mmCIF file of C-alpha atoms and ligand atoms in Angstrom:
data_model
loop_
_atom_site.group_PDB
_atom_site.id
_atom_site.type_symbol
_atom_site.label_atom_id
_atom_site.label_comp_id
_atom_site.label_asym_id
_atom_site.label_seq_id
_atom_site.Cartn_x
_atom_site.Cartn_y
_atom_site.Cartn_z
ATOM 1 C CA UNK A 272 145.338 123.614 140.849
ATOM 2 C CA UNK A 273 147.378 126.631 141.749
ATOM 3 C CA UNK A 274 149.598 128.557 139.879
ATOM 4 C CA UNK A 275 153.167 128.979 141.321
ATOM 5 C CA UNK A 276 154.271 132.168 143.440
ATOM 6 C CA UNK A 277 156.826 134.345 141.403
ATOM 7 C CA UNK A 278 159.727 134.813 143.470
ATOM 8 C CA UNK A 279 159.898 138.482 144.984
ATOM 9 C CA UNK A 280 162.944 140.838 144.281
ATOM 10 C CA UNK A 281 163.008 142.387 147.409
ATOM 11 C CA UNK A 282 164.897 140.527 150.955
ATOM 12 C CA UNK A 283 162.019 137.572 151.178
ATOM 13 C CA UNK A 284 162.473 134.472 153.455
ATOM 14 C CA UNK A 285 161.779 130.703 151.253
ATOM 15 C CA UNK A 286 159.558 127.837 152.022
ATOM 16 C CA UNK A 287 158.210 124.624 150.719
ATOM 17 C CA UNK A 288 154.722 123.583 152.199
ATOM 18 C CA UNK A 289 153.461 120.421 152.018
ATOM 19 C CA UNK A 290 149.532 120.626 151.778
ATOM 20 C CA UNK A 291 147.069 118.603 153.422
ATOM 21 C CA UNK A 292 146.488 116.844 150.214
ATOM 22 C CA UNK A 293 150.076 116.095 149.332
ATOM 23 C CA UNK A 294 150.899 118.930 146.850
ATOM 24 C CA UNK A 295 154.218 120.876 147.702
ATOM 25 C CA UNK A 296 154.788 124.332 146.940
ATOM 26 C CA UNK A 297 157.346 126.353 146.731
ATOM 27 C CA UNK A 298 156.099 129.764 148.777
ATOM 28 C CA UNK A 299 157.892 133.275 149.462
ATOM 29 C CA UNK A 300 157.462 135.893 151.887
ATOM 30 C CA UNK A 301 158.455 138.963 152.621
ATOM 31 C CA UNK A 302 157.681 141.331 155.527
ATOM 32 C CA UNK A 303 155.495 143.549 153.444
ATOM 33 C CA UNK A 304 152.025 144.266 155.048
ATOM 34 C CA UNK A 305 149.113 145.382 153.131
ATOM 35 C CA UNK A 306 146.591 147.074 155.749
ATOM 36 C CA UNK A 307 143.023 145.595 155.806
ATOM 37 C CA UNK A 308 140.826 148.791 154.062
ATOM 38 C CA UNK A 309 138.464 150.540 156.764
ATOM 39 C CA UNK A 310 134.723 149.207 156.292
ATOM 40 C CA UNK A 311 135.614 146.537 154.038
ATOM 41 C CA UNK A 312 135.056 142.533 154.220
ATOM 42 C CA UNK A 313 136.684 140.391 152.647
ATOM 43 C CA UNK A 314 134.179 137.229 151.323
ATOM 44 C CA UNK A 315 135.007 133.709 149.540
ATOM 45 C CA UNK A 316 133.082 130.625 149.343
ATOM 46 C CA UNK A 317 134.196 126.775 148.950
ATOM 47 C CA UNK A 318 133.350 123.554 148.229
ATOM 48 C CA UNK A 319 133.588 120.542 150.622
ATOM 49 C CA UNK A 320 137.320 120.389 150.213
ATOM 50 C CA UNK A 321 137.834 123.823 149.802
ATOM 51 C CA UNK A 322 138.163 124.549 146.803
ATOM 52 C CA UNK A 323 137.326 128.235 146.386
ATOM 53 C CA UNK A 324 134.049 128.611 144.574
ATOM 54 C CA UNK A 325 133.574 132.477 145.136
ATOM 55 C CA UNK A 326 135.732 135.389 145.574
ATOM 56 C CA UNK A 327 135.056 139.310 145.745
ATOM 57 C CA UNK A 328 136.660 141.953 144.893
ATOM 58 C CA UNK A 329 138.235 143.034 147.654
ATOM 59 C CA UNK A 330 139.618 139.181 148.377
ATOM 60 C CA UNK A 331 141.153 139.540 144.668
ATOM 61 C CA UNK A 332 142.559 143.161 145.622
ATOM 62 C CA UNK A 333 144.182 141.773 149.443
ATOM 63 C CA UNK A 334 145.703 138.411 147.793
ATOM 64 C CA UNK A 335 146.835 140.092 144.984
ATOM 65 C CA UNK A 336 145.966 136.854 142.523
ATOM 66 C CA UNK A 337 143.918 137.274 139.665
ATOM 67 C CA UNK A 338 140.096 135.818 139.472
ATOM 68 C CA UNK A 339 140.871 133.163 136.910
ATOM 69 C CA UNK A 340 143.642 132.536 139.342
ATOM 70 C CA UNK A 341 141.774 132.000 142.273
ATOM 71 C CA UNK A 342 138.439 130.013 141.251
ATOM 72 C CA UNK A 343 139.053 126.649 141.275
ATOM 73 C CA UNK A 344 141.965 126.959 143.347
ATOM 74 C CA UNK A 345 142.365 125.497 146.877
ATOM 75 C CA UNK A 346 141.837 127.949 149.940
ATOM 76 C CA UNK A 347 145.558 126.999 151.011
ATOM 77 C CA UNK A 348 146.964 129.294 148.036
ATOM 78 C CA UNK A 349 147.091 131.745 150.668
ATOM 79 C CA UNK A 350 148.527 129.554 153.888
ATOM 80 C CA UNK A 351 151.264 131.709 155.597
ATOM 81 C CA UNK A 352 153.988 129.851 156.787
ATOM 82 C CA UNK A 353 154.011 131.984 159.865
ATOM 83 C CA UNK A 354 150.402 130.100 160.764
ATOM 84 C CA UNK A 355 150.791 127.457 162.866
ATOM 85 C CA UNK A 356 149.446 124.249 161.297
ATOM 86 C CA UNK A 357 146.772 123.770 164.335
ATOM 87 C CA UNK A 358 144.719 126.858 163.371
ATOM 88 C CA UNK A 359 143.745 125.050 160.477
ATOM 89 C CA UNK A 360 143.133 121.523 162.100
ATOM 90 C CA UNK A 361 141.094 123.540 164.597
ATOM 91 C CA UNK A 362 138.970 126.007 161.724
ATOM 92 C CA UNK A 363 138.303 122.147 159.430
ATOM 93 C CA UNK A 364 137.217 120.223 162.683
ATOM 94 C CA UNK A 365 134.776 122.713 164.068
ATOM 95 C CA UNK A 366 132.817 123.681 160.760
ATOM 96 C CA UNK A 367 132.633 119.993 159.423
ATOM 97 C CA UNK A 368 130.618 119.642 162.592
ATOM 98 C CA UNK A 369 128.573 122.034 161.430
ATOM 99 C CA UNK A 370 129.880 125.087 163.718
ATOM 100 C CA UNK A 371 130.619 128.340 163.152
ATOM 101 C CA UNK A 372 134.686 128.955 163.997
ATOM 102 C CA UNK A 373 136.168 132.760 164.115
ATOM 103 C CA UNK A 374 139.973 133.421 164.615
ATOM 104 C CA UNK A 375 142.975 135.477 163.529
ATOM 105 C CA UNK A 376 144.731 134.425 159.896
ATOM 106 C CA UNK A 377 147.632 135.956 158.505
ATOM 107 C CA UNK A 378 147.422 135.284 154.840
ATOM 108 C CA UNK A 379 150.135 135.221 152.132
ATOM 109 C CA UNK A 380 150.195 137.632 149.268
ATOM 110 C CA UNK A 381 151.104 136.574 145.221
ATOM 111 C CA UNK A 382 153.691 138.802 145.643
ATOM 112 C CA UNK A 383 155.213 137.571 148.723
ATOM 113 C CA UNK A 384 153.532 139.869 151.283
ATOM 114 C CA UNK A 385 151.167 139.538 153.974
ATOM 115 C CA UNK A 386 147.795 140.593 155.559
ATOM 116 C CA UNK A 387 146.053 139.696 158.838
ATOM 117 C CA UNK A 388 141.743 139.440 158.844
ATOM 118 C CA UNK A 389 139.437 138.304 161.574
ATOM 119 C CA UNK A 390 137.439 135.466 159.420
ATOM 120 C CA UNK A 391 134.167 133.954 160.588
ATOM 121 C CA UNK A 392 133.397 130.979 158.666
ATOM 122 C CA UNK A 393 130.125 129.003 158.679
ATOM 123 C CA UNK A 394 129.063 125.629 156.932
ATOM 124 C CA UNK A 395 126.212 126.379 153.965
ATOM 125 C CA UNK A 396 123.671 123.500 154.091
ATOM 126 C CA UNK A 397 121.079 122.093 151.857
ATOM 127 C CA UNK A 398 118.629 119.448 152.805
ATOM 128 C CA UNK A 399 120.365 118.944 156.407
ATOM 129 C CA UNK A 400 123.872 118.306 154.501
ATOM 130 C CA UNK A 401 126.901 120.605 154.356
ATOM 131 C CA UNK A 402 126.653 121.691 150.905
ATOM 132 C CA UNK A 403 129.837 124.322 151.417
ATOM 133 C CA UNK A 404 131.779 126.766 153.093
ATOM 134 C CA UNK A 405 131.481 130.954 153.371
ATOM 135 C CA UNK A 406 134.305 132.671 154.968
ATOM 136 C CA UNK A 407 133.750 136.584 156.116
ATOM 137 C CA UNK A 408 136.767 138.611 157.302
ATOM 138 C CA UNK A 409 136.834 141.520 158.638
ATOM 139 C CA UNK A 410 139.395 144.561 159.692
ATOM 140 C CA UNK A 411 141.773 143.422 163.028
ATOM 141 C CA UNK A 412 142.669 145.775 165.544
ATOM 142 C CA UNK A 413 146.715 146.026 165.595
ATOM 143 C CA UNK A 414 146.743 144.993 169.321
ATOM 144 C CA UNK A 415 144.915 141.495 168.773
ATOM 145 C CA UNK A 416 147.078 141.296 165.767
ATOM 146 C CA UNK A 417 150.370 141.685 167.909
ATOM 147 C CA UNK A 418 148.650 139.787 170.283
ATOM 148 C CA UNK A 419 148.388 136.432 167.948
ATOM 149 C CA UNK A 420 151.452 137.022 166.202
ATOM 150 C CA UNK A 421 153.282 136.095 169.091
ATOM 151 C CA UNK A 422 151.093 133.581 170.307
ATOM 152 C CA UNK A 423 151.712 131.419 166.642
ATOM 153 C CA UNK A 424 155.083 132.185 167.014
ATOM 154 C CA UNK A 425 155.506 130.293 169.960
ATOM 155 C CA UNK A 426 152.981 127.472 168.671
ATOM 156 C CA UNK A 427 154.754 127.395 165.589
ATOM 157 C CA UNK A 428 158.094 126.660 167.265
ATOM 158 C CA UNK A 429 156.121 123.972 169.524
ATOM 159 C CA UNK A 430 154.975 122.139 166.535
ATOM 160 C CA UNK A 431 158.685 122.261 164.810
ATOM 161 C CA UNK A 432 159.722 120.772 168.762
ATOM 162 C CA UNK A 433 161.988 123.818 169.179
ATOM 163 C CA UNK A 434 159.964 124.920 172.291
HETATM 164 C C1 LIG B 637 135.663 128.903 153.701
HETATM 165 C C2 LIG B 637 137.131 128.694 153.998
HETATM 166 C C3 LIG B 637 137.975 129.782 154.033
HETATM 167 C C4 LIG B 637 139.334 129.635 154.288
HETATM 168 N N1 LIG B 637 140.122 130.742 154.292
HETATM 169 C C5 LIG B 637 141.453 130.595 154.459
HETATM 170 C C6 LIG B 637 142.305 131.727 154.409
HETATM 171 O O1 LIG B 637 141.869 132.874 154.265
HETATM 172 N N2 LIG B 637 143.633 131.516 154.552
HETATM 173 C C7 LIG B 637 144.176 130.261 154.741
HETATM 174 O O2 LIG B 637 145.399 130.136 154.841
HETATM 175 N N3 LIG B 637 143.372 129.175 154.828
HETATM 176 C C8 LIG B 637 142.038 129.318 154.692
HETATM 177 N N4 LIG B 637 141.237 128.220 154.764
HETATM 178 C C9 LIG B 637 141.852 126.935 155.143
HETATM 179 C C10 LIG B 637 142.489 126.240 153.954
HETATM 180 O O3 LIG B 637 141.503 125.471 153.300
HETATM 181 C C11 LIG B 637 143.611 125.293 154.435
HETATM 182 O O4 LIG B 637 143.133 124.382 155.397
HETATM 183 C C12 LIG B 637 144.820 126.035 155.041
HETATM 184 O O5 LIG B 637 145.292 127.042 154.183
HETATM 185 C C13 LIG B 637 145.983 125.084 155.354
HETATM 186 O O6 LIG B 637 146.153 124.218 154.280
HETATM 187 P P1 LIG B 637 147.115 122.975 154.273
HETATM 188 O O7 LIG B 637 147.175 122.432 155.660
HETATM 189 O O8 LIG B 637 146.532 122.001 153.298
HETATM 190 O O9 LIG B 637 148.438 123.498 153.783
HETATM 191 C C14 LIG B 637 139.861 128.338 154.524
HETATM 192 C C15 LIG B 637 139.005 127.233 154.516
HETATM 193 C C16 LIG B 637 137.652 127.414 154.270
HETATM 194 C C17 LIG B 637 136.735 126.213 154.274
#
C-alpha cells in the first residue's frame, strides 16, 4: 500500500502508472534534482515481491517519504516515469536468477522531484532459496548520468512506438 503523491505547486509534468501488479497511480514530477550526498549510500531491503522491508536514513532523506511511509510499501513508490519500463524487466529477471544486476535509476521524489543512484542489487538467500532482496546505491558521476538520460529517452520513446 502506498500513500498518494501530493501534487507539487511548482510547473510539474502529470502521469498515471500502471504497476506491474495492477495498481494505478496518479504520479507528478517536476525537474527538481536533489544531488546524491558525497560518501553516502543509499540501502533498502525487500521481500520476494518487493515490498520494502528496510530503509536507511539516507533512502528516507533522498525520497523524501516518511519511514512509516515507506515500510511495507512496494519498491515502485519511487518508479520515474522517465525510466523506461525494460530497466525494470531487466533488474527482476537477472536477480530472480539469483544474479547480481547494477545500473543507472532515476528515482521519483514525494514531492515531485528527482534523483539519479548507481544501485547494485543482490538476491539474500537462506537454505539455497531467495529469501529477499538488498539494493546499494551509490553517488553517479554527472557524465554517466547524461549519458543514460538520453539513452532512456530514446528507449522510452521506442517502447511508446514513437521511435
Ligand atoms: C531491492 C530492490 C530495489 C529496488 N529499487 C528500486 C528503486 O530504487 N527505484 C525503482 O523505481 N524501482 C526499484 N526497484 C524495482 C521496483 O520493484 C519496480 O520493479 C519498479 O519500480 C517498476 O515497477 P512497476 O513496473 O510495477 O511500475 C527495486 C526492486 C528491488 C527488488
Amino acid at each position: 500500500m502506498i500513500a498518494p503523491m501530493p501534487e507539487p505547486t511548482i510547473e510539474h509534468r502529470t502521469f498515471e502508472l500502471t504497476h506491474y501488479d495492477g495498481v494505478k497511480r496518479t504520479v507528478y514530477c517536476t525537474e527538481e534534482e536533489k544531488q546524491f550526498p558525497d560518501g553516502c549510500l543509499i540501502t533498502s531491503t525487500t521481500d520476494l515481491e518487493g515490498v520494502i522491508t528496510h530503509v536507511n536514513d539516507a533512502f528516507i532523506e533522498m525520497s523524501g517519504w516518511s519511514k512509516d511511509e515507506l515500510m511495507g510499501a512496494e519498491h515502485y513508490i519511487l518508479r520515474h516515469p522517465d525510466m523506461p519500463k525494460v530497466a525494470y524487466q531487466d533488474l527482476w529477471t537477472t536477480v530472480q536468477e539469483g544474479k547480481k544486476w547494477h545500473g543507472y535509476v532515476k528515482n521519483l521524489r514525494k514531492n515531485g522531484g528527482f534523483y539519479w543512484v548507481y544501485a547494485t542489487i543482490v538476491p539474500s538467500f537462506r537454505d539455497g532459496e531467495i529469501k529477499g532482496y538488498t539494493s546499494v546505491r551509490r553517488k553517479p558521476s554527472r557524465s554517466k548520468i547524461n549519458e543514460m538520460a538520453a539513452l532512456y529517452a530514446q528507449m522510452i520513446q521506442a517502447e511508446r512506438g514513437e521511435a
